[in-house]
Coordinates of C-alpha atoms in Angstrom, one line a residue:
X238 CA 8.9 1.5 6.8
X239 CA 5.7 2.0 4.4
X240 CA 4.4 4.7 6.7
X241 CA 7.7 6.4 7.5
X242 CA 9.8 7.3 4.1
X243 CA 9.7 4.0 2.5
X244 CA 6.7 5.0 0.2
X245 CA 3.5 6.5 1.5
X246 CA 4.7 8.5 4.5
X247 CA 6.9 10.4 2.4
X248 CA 4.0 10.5 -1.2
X249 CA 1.2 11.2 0.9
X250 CA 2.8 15.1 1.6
X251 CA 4.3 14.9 -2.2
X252 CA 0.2 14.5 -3.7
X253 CA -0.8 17.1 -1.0
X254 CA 1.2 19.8 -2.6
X255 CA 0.2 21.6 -5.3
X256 CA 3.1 20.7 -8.0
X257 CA 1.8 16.8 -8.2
X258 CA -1.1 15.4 -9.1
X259 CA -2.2 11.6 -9.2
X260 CA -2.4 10.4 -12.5
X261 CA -2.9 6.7 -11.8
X262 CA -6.6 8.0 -10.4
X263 CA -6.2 5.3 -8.0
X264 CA -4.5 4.5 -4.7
X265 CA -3.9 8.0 -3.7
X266 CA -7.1 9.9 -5.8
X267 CA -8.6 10.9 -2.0
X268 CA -5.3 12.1 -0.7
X269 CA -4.4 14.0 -3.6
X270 CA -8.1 15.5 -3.7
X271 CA -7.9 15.9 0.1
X272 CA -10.9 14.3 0.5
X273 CA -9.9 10.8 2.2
X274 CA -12.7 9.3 4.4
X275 CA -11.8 8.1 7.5
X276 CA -12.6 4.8 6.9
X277 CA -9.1 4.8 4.5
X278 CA -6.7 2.3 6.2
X279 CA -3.6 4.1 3.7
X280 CA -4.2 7.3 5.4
X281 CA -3.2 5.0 8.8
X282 CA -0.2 3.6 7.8
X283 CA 2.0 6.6 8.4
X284 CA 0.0 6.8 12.1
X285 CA 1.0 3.2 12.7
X286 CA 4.6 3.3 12.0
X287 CA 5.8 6.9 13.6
X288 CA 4.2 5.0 16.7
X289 CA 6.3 2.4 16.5
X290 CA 9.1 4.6 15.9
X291 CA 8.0 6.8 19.2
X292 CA 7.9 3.7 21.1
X293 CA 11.4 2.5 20.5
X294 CA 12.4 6.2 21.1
X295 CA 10.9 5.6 24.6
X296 CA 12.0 2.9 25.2
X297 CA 16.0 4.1 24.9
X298 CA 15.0 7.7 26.2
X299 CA 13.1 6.4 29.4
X300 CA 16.5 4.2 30.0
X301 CA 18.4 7.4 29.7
X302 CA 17.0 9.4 32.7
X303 CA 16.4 12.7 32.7
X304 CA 19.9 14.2 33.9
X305 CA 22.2 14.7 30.5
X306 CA 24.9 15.9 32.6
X307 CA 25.9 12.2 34.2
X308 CA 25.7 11.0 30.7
X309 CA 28.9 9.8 28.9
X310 CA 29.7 11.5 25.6
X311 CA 28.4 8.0 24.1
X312 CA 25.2 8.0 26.0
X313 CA 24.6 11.5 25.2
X314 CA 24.5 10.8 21.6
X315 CA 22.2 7.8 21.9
X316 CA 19.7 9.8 23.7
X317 CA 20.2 12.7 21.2
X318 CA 19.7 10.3 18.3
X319 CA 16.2 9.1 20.5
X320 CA 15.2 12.6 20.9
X321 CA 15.5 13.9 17.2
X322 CA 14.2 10.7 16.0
X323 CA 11.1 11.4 18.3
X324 CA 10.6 14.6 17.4
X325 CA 10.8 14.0 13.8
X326 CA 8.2 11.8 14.3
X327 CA 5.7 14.1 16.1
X328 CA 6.6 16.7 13.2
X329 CA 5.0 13.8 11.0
X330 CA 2.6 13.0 13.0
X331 CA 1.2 16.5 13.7
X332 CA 1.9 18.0 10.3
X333 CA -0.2 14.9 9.3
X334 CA -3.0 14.4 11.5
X335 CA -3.0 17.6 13.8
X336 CA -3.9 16.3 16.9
X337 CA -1.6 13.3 17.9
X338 CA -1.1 11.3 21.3
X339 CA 1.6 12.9 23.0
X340 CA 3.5 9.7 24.7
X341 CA 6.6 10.6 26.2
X342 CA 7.8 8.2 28.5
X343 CA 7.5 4.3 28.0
X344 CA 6.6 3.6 31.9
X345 CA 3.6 5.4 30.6
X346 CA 2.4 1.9 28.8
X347 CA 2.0 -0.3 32.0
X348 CA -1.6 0.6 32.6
X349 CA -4.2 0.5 30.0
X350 CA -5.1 4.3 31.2
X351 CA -1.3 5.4 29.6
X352 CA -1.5 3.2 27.0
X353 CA -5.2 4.4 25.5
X354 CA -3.9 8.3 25.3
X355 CA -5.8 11.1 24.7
X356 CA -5.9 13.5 21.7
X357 CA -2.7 16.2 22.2
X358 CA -3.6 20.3 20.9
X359 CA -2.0 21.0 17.8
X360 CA -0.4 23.5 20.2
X361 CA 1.2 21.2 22.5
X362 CA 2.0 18.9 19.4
X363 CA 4.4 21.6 18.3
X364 CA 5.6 22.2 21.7
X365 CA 6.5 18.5 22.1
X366 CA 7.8 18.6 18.5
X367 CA 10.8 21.9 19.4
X368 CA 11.3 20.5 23.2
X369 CA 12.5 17.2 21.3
X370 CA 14.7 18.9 18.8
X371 CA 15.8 21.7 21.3
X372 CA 17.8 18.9 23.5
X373 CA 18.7 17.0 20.7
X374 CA 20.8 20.0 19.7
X375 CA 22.7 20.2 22.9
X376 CA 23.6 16.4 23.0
X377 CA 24.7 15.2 19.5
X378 CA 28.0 16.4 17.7
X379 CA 28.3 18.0 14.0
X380 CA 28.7 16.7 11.1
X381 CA 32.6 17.7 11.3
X382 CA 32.7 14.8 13.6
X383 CA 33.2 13.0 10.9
X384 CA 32.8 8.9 10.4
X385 CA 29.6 7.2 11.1
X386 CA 28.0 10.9 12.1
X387 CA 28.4 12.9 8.9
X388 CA 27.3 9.2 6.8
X389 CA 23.4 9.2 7.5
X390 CA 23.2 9.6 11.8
X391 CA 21.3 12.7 13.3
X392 CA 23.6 15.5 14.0
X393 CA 23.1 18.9 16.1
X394 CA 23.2 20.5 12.5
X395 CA 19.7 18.3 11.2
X396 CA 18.3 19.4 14.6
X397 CA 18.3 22.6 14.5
X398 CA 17.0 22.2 10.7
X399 CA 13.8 20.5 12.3
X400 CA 14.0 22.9 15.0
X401 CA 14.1 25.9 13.0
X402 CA 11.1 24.4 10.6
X403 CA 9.0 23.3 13.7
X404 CA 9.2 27.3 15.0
X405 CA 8.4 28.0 11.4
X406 CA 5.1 26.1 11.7
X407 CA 3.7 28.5 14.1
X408 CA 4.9 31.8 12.3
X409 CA 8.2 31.9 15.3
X410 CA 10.1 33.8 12.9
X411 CA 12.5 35.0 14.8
X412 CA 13.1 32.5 16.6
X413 CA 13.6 30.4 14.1
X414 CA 16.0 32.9 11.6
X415 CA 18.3 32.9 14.8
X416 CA 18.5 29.1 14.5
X417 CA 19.1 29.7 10.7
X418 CA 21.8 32.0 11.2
X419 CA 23.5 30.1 13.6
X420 CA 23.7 27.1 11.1
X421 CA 24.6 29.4 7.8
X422 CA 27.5 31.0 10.2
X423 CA 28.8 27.2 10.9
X424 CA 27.9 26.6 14.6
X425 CA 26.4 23.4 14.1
X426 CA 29.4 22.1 11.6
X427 CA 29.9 23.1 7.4
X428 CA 27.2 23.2 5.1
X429 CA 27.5 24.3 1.9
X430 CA 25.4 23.5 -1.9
X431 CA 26.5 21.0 -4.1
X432 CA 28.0 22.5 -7.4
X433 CA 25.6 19.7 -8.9
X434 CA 21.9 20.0 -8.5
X435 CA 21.9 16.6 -9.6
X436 CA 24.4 15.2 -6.8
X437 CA 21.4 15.4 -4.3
X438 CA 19.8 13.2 -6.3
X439 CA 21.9 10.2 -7.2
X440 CA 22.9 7.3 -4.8
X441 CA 26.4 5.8 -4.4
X442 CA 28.7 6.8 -1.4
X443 CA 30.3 9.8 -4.2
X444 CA 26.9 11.6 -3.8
X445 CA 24.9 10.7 -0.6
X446 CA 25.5 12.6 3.0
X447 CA 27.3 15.3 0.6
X448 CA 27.9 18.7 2.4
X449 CA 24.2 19.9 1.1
X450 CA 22.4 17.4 2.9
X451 CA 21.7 18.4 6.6
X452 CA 19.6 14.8 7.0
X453 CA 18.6 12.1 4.9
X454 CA 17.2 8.6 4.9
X455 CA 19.7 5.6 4.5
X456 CA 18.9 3.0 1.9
X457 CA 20.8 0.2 0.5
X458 CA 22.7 0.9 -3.2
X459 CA 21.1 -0.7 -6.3
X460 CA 23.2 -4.3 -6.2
X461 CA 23.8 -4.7 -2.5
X462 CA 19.9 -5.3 -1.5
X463 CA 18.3 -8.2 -0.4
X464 CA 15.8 -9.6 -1.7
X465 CA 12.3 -9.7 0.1
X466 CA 10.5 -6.5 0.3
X467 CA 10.0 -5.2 4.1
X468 CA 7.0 -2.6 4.2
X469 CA 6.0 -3.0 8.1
X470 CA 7.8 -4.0 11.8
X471 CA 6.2 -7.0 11.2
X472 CA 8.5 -8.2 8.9
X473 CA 12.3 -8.8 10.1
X474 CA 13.7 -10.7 7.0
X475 CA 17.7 -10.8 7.3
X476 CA 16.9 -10.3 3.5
X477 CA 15.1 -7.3 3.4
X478 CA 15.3 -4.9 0.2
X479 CA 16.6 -1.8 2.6
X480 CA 15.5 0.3 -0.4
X481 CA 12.4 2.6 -1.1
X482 CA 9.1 2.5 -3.5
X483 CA 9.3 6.3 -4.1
X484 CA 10.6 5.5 -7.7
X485 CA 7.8 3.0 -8.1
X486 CA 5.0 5.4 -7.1
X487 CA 6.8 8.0 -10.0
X488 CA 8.0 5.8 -12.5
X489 CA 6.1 5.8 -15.8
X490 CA 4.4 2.5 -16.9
X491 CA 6.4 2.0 -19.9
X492 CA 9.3 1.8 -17.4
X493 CA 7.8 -0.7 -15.1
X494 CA 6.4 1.7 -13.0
X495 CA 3.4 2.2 -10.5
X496 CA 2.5 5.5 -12.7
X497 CA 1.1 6.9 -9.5
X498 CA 2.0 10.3 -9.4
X499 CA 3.2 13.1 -11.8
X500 CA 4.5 17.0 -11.7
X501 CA 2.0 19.5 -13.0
X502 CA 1.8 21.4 -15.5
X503 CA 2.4 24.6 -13.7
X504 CA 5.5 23.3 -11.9
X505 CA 6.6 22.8 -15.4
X506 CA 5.8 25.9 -17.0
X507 CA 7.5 27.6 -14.2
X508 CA 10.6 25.9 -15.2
X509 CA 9.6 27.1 -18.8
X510 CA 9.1 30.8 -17.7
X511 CA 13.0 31.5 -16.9
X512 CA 15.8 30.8 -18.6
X513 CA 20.0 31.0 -17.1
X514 CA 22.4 33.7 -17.7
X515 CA 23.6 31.6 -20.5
X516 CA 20.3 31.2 -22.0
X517 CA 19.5 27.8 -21.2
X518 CA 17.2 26.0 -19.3
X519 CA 16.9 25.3 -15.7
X520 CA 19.2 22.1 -15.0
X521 CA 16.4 21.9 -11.8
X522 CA 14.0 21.0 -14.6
X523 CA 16.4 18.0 -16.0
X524 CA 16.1 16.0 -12.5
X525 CA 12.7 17.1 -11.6
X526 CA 10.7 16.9 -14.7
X527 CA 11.5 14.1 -17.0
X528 CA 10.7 15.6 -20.3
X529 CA 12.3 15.3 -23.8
X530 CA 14.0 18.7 -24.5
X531 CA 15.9 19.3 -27.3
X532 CA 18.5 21.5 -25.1
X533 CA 19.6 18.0 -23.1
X534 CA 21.0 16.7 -25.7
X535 CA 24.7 16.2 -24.2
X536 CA 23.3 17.7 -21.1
X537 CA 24.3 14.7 -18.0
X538 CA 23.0 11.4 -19.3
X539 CA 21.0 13.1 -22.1
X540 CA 17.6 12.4 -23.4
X541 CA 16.5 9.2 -21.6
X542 CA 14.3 7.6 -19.3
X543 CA 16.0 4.8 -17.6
X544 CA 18.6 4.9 -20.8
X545 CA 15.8 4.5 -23.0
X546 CA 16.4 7.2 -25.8
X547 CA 14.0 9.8 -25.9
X548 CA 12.9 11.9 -29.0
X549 CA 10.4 14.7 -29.8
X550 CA 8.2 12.7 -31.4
X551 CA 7.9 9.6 -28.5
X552 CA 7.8 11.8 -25.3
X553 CA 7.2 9.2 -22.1
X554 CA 4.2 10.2 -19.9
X555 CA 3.7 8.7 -16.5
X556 CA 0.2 6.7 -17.0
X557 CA -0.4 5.4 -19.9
X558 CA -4.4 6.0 -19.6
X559 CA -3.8 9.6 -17.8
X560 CA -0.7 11.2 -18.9
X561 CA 1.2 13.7 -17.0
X562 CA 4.9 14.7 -16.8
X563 CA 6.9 11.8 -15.0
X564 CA 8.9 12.8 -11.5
X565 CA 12.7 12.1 -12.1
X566 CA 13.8 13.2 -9.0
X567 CA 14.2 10.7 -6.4
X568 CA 14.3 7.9 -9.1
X569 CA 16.9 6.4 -11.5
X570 CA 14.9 7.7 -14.7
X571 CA 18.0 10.3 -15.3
X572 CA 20.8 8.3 -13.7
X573 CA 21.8 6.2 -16.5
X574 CA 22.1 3.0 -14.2
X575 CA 19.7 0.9 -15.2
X576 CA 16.6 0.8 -18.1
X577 CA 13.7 0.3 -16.0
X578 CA 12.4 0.4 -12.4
X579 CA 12.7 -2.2 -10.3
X580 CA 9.4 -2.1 -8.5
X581 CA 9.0 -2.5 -4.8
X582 CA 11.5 -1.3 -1.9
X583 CA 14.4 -1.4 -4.7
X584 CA 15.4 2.5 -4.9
X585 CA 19.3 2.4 -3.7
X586 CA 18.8 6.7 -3.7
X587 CA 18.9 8.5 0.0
X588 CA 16.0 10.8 0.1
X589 CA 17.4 14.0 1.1
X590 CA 14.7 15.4 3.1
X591 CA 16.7 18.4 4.9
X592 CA 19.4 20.3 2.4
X593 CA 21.1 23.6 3.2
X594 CA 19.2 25.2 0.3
X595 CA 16.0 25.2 2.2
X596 CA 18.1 26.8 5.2
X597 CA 18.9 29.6 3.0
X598 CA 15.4 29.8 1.5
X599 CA 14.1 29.5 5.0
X600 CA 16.4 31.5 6.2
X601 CA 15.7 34.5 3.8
X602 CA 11.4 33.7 4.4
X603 CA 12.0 34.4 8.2
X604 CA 14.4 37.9 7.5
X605 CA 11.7 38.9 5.1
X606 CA 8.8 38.0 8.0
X607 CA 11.0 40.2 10.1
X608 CA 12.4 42.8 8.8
X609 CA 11.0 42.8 5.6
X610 CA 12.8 42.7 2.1
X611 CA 16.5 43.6 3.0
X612 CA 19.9 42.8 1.1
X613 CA 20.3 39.7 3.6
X614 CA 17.1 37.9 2.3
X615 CA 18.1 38.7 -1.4
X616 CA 21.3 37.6 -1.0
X617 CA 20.7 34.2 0.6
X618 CA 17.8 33.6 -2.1
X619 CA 20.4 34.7 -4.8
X620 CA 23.2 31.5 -3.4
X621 CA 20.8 28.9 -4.9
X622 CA 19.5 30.9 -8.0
X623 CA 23.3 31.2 -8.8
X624 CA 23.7 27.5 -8.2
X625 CA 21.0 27.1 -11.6
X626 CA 22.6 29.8 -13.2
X627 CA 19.9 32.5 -12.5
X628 CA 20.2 35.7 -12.7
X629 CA 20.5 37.7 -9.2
X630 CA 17.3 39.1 -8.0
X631 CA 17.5 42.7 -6.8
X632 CA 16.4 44.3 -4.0
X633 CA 15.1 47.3 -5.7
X634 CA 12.3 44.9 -7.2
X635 CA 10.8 44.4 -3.7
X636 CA 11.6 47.2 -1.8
X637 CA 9.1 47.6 0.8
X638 CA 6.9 45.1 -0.5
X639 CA 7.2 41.4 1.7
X640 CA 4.0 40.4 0.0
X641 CA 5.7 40.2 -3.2
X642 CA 9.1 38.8 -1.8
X643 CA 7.0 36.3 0.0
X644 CA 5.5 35.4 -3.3
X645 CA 9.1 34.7 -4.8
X646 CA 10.0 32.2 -2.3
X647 CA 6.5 30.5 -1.8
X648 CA 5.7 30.3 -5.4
X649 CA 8.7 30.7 -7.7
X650 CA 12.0 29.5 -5.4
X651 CA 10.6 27.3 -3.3
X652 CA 8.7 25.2 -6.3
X653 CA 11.6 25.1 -8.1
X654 CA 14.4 24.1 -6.0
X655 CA 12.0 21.4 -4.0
X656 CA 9.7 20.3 -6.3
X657 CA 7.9 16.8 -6.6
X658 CA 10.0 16.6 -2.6
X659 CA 8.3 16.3 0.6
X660 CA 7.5 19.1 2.4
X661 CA 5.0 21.6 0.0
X662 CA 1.8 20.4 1.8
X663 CA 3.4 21.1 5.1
X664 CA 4.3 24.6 3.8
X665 CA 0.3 25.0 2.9
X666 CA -1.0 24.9 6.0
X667 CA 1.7 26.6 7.2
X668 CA 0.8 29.8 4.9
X669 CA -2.5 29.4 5.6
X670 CA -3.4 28.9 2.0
X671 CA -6.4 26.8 1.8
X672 CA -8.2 29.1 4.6
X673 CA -7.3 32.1 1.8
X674 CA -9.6 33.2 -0.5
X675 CA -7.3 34.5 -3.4
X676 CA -4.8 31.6 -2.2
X677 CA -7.1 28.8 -2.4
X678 CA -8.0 30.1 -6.0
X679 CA -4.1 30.2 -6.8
X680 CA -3.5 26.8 -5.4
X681 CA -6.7 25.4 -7.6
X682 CA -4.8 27.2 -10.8
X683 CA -1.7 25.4 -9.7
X684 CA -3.2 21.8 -9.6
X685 CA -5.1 21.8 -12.7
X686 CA -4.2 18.9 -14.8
X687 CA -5.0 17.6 -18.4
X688 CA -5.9 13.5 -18.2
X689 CA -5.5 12.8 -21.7
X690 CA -3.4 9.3 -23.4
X691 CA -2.1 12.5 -26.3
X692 CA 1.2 12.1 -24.9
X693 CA 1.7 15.4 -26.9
X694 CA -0.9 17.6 -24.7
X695 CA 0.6 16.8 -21.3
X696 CA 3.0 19.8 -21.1
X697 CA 0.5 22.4 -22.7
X698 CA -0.2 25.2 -20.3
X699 CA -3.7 25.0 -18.7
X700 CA -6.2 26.9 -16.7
X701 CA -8.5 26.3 -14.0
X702 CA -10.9 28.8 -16.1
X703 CA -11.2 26.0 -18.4
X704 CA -11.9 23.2 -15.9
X705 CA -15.4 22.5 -16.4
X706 CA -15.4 23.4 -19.9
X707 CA -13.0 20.7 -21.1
X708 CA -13.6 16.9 -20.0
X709 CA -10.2 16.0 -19.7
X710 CA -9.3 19.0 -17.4
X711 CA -9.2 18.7 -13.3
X712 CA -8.0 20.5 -10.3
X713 CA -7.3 18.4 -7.0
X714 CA -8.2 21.1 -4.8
X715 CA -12.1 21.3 -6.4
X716 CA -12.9 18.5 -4.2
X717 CA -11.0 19.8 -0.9
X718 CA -13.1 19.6 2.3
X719 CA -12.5 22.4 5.2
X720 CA -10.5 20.1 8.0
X721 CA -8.8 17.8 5.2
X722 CA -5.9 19.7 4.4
X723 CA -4.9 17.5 7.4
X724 CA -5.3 13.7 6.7
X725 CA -8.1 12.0 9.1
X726 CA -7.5 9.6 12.2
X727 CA -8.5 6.0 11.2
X728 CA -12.1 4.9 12.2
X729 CA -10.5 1.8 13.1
X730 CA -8.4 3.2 15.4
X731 CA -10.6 5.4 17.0
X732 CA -12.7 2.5 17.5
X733 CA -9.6 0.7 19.2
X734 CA -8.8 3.9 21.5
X735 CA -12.4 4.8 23.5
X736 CA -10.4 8.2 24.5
X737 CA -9.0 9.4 20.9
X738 CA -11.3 11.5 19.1
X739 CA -11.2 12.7 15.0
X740 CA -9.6 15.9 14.2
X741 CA -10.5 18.5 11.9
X742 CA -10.7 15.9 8.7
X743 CA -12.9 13.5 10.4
X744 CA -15.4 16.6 11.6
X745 CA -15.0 17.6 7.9
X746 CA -14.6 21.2 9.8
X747 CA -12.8 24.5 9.3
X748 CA -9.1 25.4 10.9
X749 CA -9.9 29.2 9.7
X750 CA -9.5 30.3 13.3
X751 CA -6.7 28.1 14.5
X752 CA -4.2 30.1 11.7
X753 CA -1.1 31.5 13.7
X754 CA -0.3 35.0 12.3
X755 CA -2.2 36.9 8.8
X756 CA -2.0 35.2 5.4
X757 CA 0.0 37.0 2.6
X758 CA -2.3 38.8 -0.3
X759 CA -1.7 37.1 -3.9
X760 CA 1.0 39.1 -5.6
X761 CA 1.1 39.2 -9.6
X762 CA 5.1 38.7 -10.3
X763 CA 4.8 39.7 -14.4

């Protein structure tokens, strides 16, 4: 649905994070400047919908009962679809709007005291969030089941995923690296990375619900949708689309697209800053960034964007007013299978939203939380360099030092293996970044941005030294209010709810206090 992964539940984290930036100034400008008023009905959308997931969770759940043990093997995997579909959406709902109604039981609706809920902690939030993802676990199979279970359903294996990223929300790091373990060692069926960065990001029954993917989103293939465009539970069309608007909210203009969003110019340069063993680029780069370089030539589908050729001298930018790099990933700009986007719900790729890389990276976060820089953590990070054809880190480089480890995943792995993805602005608030001095200054340098229709300027390096100096420069984070790192609760809802209050973005106030565990010191990598 709009609000879930369809288009804005799944953009609205992709603008909050610091490698994407909204070139169409429009539509999401207050979400991408984390400024949105609470009088923004977008910002509600993804509030809307999760509830209407929660209630048909409920519903099944409340049917269920609360004794798993007089549940046939069927039942059991009903309930533990209910319970981590639940949970996933209280780990939107809180990573979103911090202090959610908690409504666990649908019997709870028959009075219009249960229905009108209160505000939840962020505390109890979370709690709600592992409880759901902690039973799920014990009820569904693994992937190795096989069928219907390892082609798009909830397993025990995407539980403990969630589980191990809710614990990680409140700095439960070891808790959470035992979870990690357990799911790297096999316990929760095989996971292993693609060969093919690329393969994560192509649709077609050779590529989707691959070994890489712990969970992802179903969608239609390009060919086999319908025809009318489905963005709410209001709508039940036999012929609905069953495909997403991501690659409309990426795709350039030129291409037909919504020109909505586009990578920054760090996230770029990042890419830039490291070559492979062999010399080349990043192939990470080729399906996150969609850039003319000369070194794709031959490289997958080549130079192109939707099959249109690509040369030096007519590089495609995302807005044609704007500029900015255009986000491949998630879209058919580097796929070769068809020359321009089909706007509306009409993106046939599964978004991927859990792979086993970000266990590993996770993974080797937590060891690094715990025990600080060890072989372990190095060699987990090193499994996806060596998947890009980056050289092994060493541990001698961070012996001692977890700051600077911590800075390798957060700002140099992490960025590169999930960018443009959803999931950096819940890693923000996570870290504590925007409550950080030196972190909200590095976070500013990382969103700057060059609006400019030079489609030649638009992967130049910039600097937030220079925003201020020169027009066309910006940084999203300028305009960042203390409280709306979190999006706000809907004025109209409040209004329709006499015992829900705002959170932290309608109070415009500070969460400086409400940080779980210190915040890691900038560390210069060069």
């Amino acid at each position: 649905m709009e609000g879930t992964y369809a288009r804005v539940g799944y953009t609205l984290d992709v603008c909050r994070g610091d490698e994407v930036w909204n070139s169409s100034q429009v539509w999401y400008m207050p979400f991408d400047d984390l400024n949105a008023p609470f009088t923004d009905e977008i910002g509600q959308w993804s509030w809307r919908d999760w509830y209407y997931t929660i209630n048909v969770c409920n519903y099944t759940i409340t049917r269920c009962g609360e004794d798993n043990s007089v549940l046939s093997e069927t039942m059991k995997r009903i309930k533990g679809q209910m319970l981590f579909l639940r949970g996933l959406a209280y780990y939107n709902l809180t990573g979103y709007y911090q202090n959610p109604i908690l409504i666990t039981d649908y019997n709870t609706y028959s009075t219009l005291d249960g229905l009108y809920g209160t505000n939840s902690t962020y505390d109890e939030a979370w709690d709600q969030v592992e409880k759901d993802f902690a039973e799920a676990m014990t009820l569904l199979p693994s992937r190795d089941a096989g069928g219907q279970w390892a082609l798009g359903r909830a397993t025990n294996g995407a539980a403990a995923g969630y589980y191990a990223r809710a614990l990680m929300m409140r700095h439960k790091y070891s808790e959470a690296l035992a979870v990690l373990k357990d799911i790297i060692g096999g316990k929760y069926g095989h996971y292993e990375l693609m060969k093919n960065y690329g393969d994560n990001f192509r649709e077609g029954s050779a590529y989707e619900n691959n070994a890489e993917s712990l969970f992802e989103i179903q969608y239609l293939d390009y060919g086999s949708q319908g025809t009318d465009d489905e963005w709410t539970p209001v709508n039940t069309s036999p012929n609905a689309t069953q495909g997403h608007a991501v690659e409309s909210n990426f795709g350039p203009g030129d291409m037909g697209g919504w020109a909505d969003l586009s990578a920054s110019p760090w996230l770029y340069q990042l890419f830039k800053s490291e070559k492979t063993t062999s010399g080349s680029l990043d192939p990470r780069l080729y399906w996150t960034i969609g850039t003319y370089e000369p070194e794709w030539d031959g490289f997958e589908y080549g130079n192109v964007c939707y099959t249109v050729p690509m040369t030096a001298d007519a590089p495609v930018v995302t807005n044609n007013n704007n500029g900015g790099l255009p986000i491949a990933k998630n879209t058919n700009l580097r796929t070769g299978l068809y020359d321009k986007v089909v706007t509306g719900l009409h993106c046939g790729i599964n978004l991927r939203m859990m792979r086993y890389s970000d266990v590993l990276l996770r993974a080797a976060e937590c060891e690094n939380e715990v025990n600080g820089p060890t072989q372990q953590a190095i060699d987990w990070i090193n499994q996806v360099r060596n998947r890009a054809g980056l050289a092994d880190l060493k541990l001698a480089d961070f012996s001692g030092n977890a700051d600077k480890l911590f800075e390798q995943i957060a700002n140099v792995e992490r960025p590169k293996e999930f960018g443009c993805e959803f999931g950096r602005g819940f890693d923000l608030v996570r870290w504590g970044f925007f409550y950080s001095a030196d972190r909200l200054q590095q976070i500013k340098e990382h969103g700057t941005f060059r609006r400019t229709n030079d489609k030649t300027r638009v992967k130049e390096p910039v600097s937030y030294a220079e925003v201020g100096l020169d027009p066309e420069l910006k940084s999203s984070y300028d305009s960042w209010i203390q409280g709306h790192e979190f999006f706000p609760i809907y004025q109209g809802t409040l209004n329709d709810n006499p015992n829900l209050v705002g959170n932290s973005a309608n109070k415009s106030e500070s969460n400086a206090d409400k940080l779980y565990g210190p915040v890691h010191p900038v560390v210069n990598l060069k």
